[in-house]
Coordinates of N, CA, C and O in Angstrom, one line a residue:
X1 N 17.5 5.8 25.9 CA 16.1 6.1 25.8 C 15.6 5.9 24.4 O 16.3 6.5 23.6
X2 N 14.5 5.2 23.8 CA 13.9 5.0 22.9 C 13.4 6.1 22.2 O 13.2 7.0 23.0
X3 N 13.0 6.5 21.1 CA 12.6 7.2 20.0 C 10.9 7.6 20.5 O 10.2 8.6 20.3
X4 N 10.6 6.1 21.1 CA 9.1 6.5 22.3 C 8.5 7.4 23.1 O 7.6 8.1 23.1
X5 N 9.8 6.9 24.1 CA 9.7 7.5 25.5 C 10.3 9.0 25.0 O 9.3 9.7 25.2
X6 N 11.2 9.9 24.4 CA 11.7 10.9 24.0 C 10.8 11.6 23.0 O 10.9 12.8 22.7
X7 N 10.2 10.8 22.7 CA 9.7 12.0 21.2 C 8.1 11.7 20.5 O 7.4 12.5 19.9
X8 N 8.0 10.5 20.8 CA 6.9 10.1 19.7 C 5.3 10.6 21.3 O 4.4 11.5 21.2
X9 N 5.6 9.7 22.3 CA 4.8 10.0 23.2 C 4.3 11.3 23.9 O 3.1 11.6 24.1
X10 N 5.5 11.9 24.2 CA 4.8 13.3 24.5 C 4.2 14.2 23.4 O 3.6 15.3 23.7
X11 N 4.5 13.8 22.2 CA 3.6 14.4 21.3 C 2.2 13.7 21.4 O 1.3 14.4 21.9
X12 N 2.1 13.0 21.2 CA 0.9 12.2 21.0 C 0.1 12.7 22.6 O -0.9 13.5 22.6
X13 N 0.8 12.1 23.7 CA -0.3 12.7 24.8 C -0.5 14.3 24.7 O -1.7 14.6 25.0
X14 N 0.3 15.3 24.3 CA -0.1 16.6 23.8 C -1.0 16.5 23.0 O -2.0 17.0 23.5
X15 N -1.2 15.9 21.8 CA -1.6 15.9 20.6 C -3.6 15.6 21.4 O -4.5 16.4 21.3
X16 N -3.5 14.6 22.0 CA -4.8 14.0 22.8 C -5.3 14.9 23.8 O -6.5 15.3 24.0
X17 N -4.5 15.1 24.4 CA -4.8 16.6 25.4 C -5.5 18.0 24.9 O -6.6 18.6 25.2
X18 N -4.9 18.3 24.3 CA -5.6 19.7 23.2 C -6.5 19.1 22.8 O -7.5 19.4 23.4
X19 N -6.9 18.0 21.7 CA -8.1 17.4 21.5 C -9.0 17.4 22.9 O -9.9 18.2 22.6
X20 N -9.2 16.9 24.0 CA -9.8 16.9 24.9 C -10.4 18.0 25.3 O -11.6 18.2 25.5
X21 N -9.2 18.9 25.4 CA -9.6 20.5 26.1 C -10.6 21.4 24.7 O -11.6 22.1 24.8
X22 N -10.0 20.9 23.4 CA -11.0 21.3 22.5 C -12.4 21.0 22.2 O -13.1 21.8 21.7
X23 N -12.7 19.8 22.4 CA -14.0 19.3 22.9 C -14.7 20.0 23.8 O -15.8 20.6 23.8
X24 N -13.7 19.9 25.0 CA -14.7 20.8 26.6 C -14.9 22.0 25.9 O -16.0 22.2 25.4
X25 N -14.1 22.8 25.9 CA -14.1 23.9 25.0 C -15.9 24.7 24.0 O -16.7 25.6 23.9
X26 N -15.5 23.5 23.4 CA -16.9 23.5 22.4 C -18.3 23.2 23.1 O -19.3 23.8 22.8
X27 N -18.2 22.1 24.1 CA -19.3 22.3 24.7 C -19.9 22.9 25.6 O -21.1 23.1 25.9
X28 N -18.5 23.4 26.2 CA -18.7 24.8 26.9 C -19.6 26.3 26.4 O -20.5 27.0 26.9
X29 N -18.9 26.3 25.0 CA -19.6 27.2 24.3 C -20.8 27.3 23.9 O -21.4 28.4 23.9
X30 N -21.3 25.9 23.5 CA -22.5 25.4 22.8 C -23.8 25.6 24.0 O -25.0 25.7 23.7
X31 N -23.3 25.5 25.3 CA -24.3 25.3 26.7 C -24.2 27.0 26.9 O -25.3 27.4 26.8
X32 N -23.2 27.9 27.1 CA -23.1 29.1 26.7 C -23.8 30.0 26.4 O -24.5 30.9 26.9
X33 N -23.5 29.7 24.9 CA -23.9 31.0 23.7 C -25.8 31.4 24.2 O -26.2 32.5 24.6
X34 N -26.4 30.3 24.1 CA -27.6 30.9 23.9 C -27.8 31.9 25.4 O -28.2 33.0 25.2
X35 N -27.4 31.5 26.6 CA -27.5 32.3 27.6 C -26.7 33.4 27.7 O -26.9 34.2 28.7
X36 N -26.1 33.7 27.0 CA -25.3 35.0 27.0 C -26.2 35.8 26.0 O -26.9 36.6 26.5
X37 N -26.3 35.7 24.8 CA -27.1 36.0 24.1 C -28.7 36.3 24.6 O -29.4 37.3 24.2
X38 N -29.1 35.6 25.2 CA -30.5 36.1 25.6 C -29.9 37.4 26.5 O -30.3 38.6 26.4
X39 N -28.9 37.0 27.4 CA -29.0 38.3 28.7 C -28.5 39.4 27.8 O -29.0 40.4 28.1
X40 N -27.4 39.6 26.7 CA -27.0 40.4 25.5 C -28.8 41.5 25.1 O -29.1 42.7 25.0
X41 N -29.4 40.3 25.0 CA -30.8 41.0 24.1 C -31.8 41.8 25.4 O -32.6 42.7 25.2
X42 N -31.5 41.2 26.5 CA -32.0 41.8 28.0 C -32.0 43.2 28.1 O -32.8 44.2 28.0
X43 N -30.6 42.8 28.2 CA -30.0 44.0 28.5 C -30.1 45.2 27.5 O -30.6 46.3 27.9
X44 N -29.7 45.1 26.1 CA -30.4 45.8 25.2 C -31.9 46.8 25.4 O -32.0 48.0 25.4
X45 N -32.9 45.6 25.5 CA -34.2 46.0 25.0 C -34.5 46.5 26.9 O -35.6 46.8 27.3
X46 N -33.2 46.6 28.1 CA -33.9 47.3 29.0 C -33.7 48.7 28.7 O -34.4 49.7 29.0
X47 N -32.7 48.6 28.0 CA -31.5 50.2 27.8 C -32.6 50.7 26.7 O -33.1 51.9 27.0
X48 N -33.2 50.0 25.4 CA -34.1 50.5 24.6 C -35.5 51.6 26.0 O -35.8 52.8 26.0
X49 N -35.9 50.7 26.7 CA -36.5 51.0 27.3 C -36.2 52.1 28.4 O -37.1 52.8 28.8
X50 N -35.1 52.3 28.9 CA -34.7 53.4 29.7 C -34.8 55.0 28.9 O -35.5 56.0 29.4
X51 N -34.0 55.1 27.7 CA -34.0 56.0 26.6 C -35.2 56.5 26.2 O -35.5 57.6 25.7
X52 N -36.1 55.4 26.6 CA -37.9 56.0 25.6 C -38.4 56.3 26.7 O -38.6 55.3 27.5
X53 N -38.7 57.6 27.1 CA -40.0 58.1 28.8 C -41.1 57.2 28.6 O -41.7 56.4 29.4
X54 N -41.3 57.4 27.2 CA -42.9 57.5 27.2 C -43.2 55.5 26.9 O -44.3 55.1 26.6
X55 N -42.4 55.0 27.1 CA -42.6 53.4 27.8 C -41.8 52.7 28.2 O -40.6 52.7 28.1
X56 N -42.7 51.9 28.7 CA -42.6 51.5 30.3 C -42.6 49.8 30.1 O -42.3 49.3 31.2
X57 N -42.8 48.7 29.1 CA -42.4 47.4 28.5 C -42.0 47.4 27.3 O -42.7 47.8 26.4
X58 N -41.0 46.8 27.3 CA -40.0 46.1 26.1 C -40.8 45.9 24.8 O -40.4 46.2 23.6
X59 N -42.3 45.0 25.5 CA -43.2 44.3 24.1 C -43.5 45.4 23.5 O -43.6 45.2 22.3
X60 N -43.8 47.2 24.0 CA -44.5 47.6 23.0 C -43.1 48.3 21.9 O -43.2 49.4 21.3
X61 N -42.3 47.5 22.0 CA -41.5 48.2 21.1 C -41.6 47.3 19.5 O -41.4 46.1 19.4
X62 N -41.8 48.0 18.6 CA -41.5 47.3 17.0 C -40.2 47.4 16.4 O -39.7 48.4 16.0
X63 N -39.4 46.2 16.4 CA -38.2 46.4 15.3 C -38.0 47.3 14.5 O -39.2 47.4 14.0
X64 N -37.4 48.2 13.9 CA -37.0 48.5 12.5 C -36.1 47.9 12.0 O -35.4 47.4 12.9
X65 N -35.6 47.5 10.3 CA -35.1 47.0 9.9 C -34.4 47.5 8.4 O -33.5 46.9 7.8
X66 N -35.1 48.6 8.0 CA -35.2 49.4 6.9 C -34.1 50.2 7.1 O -34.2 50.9 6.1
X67 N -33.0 50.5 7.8 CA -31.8 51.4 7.9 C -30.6 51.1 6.7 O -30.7 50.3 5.9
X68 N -29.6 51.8 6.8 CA -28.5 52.0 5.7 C -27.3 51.8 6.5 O -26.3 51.0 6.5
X69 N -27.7 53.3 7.6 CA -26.4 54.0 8.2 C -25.7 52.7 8.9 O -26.0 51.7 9.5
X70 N -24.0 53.5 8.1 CA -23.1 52.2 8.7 C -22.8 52.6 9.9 O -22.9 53.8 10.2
X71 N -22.3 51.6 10.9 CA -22.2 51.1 12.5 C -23.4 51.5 13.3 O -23.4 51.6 14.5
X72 N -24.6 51.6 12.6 CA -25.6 50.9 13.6 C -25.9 49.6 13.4 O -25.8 49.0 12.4
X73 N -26.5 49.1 14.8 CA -26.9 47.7 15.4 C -28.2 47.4 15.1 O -28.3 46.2 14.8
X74 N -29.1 47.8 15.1 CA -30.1 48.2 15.3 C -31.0 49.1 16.0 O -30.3 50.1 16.2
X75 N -32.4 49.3 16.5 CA -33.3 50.1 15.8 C -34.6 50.1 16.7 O -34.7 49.0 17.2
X76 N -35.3 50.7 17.1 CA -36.6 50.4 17.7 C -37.4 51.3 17.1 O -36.9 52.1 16.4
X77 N -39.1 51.3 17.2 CA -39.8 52.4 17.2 C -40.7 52.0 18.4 O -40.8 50.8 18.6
X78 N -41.4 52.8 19.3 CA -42.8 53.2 20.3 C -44.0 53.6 19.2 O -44.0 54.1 18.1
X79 N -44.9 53.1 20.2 CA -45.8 53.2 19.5 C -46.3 54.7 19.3 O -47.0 54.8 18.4
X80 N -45.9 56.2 20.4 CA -45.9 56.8 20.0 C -45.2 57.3 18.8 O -45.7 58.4 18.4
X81 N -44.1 56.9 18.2 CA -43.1 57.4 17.4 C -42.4 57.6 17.4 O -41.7 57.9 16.4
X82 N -41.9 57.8 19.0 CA -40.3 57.6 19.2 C -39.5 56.7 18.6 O -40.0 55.7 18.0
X83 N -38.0 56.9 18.6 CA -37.4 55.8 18.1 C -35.9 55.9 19.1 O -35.4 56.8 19.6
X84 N -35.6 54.2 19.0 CA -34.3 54.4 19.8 C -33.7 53.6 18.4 O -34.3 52.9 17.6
X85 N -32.4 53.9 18.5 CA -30.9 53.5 17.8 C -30.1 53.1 18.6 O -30.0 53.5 19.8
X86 N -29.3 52.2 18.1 CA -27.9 51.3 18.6 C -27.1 51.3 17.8 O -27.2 50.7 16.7
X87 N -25.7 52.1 18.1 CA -25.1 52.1 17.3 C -23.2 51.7 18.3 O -23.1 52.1 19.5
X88 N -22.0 51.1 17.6 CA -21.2 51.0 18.1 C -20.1 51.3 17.2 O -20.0 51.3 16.0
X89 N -19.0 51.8 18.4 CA -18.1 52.4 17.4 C -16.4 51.5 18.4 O -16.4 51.0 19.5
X90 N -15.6 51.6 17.6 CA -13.8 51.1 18.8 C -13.4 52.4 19.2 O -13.1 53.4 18.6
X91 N -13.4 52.2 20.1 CA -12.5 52.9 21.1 C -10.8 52.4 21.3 O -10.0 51.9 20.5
X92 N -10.8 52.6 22.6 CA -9.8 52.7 23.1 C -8.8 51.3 22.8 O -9.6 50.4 23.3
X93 N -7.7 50.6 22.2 CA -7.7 49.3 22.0 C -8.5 48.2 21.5 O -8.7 47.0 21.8
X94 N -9.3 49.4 20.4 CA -10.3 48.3 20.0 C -11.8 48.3 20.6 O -12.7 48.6 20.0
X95 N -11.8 47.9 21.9 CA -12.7 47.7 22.4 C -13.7 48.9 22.4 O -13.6 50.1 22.4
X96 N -15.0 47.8 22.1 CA -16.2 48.7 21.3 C -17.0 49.5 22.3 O -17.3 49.0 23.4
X97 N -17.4 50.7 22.0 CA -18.8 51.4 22.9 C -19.8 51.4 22.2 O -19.9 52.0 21.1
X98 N -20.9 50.7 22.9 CA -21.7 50.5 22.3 C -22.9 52.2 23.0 O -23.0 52.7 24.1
X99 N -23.6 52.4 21.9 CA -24.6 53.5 22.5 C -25.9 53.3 21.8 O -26.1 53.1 20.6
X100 N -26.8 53.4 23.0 CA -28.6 53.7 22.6 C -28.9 55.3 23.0 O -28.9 55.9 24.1
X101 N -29.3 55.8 21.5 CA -29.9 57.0 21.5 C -31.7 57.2 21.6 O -32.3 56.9 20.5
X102 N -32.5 57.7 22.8 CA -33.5 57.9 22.2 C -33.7 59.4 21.4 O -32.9 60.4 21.4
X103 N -35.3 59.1 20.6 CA -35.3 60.3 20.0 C -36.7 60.3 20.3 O -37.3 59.2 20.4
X104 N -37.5 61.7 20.7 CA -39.2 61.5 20.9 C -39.7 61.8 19.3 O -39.0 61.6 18.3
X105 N -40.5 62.1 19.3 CA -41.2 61.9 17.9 C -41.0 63.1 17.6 O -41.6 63.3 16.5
X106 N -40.3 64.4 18.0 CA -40.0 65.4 17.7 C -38.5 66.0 17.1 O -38.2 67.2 16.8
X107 N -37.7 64.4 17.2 CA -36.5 64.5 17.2 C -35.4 65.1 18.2 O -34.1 65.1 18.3
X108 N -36.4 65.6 18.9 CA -35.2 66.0 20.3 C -34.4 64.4 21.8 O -34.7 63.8 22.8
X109 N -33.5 64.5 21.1 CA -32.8 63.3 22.3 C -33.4 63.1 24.0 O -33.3 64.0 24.8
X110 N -34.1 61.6 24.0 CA -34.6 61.7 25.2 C -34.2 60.8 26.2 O -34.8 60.6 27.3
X111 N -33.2 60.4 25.9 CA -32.0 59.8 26.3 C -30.7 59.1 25.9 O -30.7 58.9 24.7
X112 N -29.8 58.9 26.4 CA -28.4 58.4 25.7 C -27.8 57.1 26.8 O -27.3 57.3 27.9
X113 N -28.0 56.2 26.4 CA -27.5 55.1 27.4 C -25.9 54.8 26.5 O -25.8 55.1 25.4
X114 N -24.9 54.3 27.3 CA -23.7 54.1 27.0 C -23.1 52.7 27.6 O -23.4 52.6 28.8
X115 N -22.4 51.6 27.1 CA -21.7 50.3 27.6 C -20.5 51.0 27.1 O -20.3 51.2 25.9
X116 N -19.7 51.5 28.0 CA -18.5 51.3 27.6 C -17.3 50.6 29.0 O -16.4 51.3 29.6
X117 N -17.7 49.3 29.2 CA -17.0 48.6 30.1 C -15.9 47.9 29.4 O -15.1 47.4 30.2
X118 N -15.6 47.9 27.6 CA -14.4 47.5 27.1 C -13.7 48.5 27.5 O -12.5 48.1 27.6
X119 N -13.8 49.9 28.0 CA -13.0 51.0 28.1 C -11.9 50.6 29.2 O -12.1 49.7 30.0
X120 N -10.8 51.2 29.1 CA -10.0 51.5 30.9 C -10.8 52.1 31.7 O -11.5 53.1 31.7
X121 N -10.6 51.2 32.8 CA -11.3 51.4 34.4 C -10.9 52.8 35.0 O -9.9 53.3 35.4
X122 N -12.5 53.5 34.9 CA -11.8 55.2 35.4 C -10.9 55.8 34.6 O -10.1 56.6 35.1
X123 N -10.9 55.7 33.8 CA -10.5 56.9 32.6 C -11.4 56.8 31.5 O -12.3 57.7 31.5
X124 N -11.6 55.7 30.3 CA -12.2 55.9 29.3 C -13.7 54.9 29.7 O -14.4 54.6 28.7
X125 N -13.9 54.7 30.5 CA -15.4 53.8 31.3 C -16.2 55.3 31.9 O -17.4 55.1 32.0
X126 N -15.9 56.2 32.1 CA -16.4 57.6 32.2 C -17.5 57.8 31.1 O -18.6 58.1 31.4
X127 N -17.1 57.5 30.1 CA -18.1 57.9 28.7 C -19.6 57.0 28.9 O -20.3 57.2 27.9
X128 N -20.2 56.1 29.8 CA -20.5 55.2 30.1 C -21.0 55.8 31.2 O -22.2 55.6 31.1
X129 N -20.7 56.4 32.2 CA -21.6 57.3 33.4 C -22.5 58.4 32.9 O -22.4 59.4 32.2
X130 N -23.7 57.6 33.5 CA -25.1 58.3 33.8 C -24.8 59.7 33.9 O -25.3 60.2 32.9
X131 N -24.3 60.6 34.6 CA -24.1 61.6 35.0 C -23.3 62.7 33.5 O -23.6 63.9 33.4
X132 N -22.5 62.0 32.8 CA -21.8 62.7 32.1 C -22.6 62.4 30.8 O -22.4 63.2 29.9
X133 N -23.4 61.4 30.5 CA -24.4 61.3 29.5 C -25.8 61.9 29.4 O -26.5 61.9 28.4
X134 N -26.1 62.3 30.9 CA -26.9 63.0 31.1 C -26.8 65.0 30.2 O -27.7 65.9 30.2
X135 N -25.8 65.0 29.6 CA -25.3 66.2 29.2 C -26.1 66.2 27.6 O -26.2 67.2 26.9
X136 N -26.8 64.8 27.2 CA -26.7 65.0 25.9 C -28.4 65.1 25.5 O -29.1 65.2 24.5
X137 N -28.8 65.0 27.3 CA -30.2 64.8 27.0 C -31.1 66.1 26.7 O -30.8 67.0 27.4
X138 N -32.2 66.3 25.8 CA -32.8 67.1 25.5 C -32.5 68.0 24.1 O -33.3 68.6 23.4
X139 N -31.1 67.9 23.9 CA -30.5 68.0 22.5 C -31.1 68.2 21.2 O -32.2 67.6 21.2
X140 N -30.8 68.6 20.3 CA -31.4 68.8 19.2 C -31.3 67.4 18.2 O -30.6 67.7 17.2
X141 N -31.7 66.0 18.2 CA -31.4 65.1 17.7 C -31.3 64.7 15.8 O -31.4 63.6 15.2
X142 N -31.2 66.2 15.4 CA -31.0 66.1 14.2 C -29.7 66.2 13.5 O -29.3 65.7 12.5
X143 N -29.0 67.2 14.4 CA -27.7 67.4 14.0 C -26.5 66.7 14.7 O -26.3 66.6 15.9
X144 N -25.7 66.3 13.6 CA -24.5 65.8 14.2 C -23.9 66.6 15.5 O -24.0 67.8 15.5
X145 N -23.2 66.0 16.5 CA -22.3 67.3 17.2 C -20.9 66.3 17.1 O -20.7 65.2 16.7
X146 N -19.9 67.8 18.1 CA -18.6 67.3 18.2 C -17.9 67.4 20.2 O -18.2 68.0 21.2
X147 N -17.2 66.8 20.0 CA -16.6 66.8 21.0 C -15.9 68.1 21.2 O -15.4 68.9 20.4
X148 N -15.9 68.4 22.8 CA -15.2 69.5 23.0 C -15.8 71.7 22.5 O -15.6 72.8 22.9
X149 N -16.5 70.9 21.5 CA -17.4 72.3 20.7 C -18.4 72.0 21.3 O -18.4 72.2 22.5
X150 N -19.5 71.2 20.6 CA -21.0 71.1 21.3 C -21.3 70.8 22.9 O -22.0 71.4 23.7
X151 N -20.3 69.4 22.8 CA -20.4 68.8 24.4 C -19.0 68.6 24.7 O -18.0 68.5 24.0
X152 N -19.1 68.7 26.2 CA -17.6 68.4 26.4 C -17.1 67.1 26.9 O -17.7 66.5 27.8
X153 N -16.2 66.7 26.3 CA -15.6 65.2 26.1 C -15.2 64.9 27.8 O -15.4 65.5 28.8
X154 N -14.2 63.5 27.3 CA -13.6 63.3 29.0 C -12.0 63.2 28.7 O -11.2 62.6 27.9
X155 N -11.8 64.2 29.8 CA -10.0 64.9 29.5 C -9.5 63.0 30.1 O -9.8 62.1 31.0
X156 N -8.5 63.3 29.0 CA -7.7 61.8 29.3 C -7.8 60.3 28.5 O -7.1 59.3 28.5
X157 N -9.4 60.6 27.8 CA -10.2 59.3 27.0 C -10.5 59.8 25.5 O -11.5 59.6 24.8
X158 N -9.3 60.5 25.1 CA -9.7 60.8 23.6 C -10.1 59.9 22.8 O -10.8 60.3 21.9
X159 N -9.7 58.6 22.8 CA -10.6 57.0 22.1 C -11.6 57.2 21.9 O -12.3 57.6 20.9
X160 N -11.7 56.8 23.6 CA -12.9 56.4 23.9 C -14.1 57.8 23.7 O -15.2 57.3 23.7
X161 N -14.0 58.8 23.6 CA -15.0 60.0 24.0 C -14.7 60.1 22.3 O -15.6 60.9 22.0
X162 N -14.0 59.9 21.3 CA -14.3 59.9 20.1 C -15.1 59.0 19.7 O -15.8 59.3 18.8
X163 N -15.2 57.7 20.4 CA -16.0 56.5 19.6 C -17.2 57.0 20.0 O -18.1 57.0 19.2
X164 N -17.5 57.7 21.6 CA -18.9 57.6 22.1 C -19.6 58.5 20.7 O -20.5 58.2 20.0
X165 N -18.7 59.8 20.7 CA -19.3 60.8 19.8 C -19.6 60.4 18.2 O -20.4 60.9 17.4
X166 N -18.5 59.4 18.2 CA -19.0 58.6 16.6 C -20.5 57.7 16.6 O -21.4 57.8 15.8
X167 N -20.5 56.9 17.7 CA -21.6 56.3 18.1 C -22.8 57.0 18.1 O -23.7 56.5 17.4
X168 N -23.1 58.4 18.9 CA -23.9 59.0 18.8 C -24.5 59.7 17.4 O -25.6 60.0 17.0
X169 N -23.3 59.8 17.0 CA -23.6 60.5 15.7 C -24.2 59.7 14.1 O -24.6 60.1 13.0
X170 N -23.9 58.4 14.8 CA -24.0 57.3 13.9 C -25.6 57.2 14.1 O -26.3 57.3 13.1
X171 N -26.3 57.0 15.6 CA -27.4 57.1 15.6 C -28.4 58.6 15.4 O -29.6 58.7 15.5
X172 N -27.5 59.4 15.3 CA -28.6 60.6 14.7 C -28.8 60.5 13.1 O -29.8 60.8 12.4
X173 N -27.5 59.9 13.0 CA -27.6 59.9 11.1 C -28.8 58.6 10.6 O -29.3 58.8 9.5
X174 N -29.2 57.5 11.3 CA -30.2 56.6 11.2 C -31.2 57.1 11.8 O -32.1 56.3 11.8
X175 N -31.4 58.1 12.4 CA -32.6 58.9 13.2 C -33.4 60.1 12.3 O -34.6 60.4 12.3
X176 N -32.5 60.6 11.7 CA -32.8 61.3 10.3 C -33.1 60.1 8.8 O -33.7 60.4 7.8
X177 N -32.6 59.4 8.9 CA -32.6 58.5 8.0 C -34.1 57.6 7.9 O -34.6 57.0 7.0
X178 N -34.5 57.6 8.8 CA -35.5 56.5 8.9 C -37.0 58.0 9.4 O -38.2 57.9 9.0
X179 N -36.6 59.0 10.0 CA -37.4 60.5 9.7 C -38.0 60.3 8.8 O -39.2 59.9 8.7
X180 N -37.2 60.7 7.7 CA -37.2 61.3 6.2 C -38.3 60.8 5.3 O -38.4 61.2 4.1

């Protein structure tokens, strides 16, 4: 057998193959990105919207952009003066929880929306149900809290129920920050 057929060729068809698949690859991405990204910002500014009572469309929300605090995402304000925060922290293996805090213009928490679908299924994806986030609403939105003392965590998802409480705490500290 030749130096061809044994060695030179199947590199080369490898070599052309990964080039191929790296191409598809790229334009896969490139047709992609922007649609993920819009439904990314969707979904966002519905969750902005869920968090704030007091409205009811996306448009009346204004950017903020004026923040410091580290691991927030960003920021909203209502035109009454509420404000919602985005802030994300790693959890469990990394994978991030992302959290929207509202605040009414009084600083009291008037909602807490949670993604935490990087979590484990039914153990640390808990921190993420309506029902157990429902615990944080009405709160005093000035002061940091803790797991376990203020609110109670989820037995089993110590990660994950530390990132959420980092998360949240991340957006009280840009909630007083942008107050002040």
């Amino acid at each position: 057998m030749s130096t061809w057929e044994s060695t030179t060729k199947p590199i080369l068809v490898l070599t052309l193959s990964a080039l191929v698949v790296s191409l598809l690859l790229a334009l896969v991405n490139a047709v992609t990105a922007p649609v993920i990204e819009n439904n990314q910002k969707a979904v966002t500014l519905a969750a902005y919207v869920q968090v704030l009572p007091t409205v009811s469309d996306a448009t009346e929300l204004e950017e903020i952009t004026d923040y410091t605090t580290a691991g927030v995402t960003g920021a909203v304000k209502a035109p009454d003066g509420s404000i919602a925060v985005q802030a994300g922290e790693s959890g469990f293996d990394g994978g991030v929880v992302t959290v929207i805090v509202g605040f009414d213009a009084s600083g009291t928490v008037s909602g807490v929306w949670a993604d935490a679908s990087t979590q484990t299924a039914g153990i640390g994806s808990k921190v993420g149900e309506a029902d157990y986030l429902a615990q944080f609403t009405g709160m005093d939105g000035t002061t940091n809290i803790t797991a376990g003392v203020d609110f109670d965590g989820v037995t089993g998802a110590t990660y994950s129920t530390n990132a959420l409480f980092t998360a949240i705490n991340d957006c009280i500290n840009c909630y007083n920050e942008l107050a002040a």
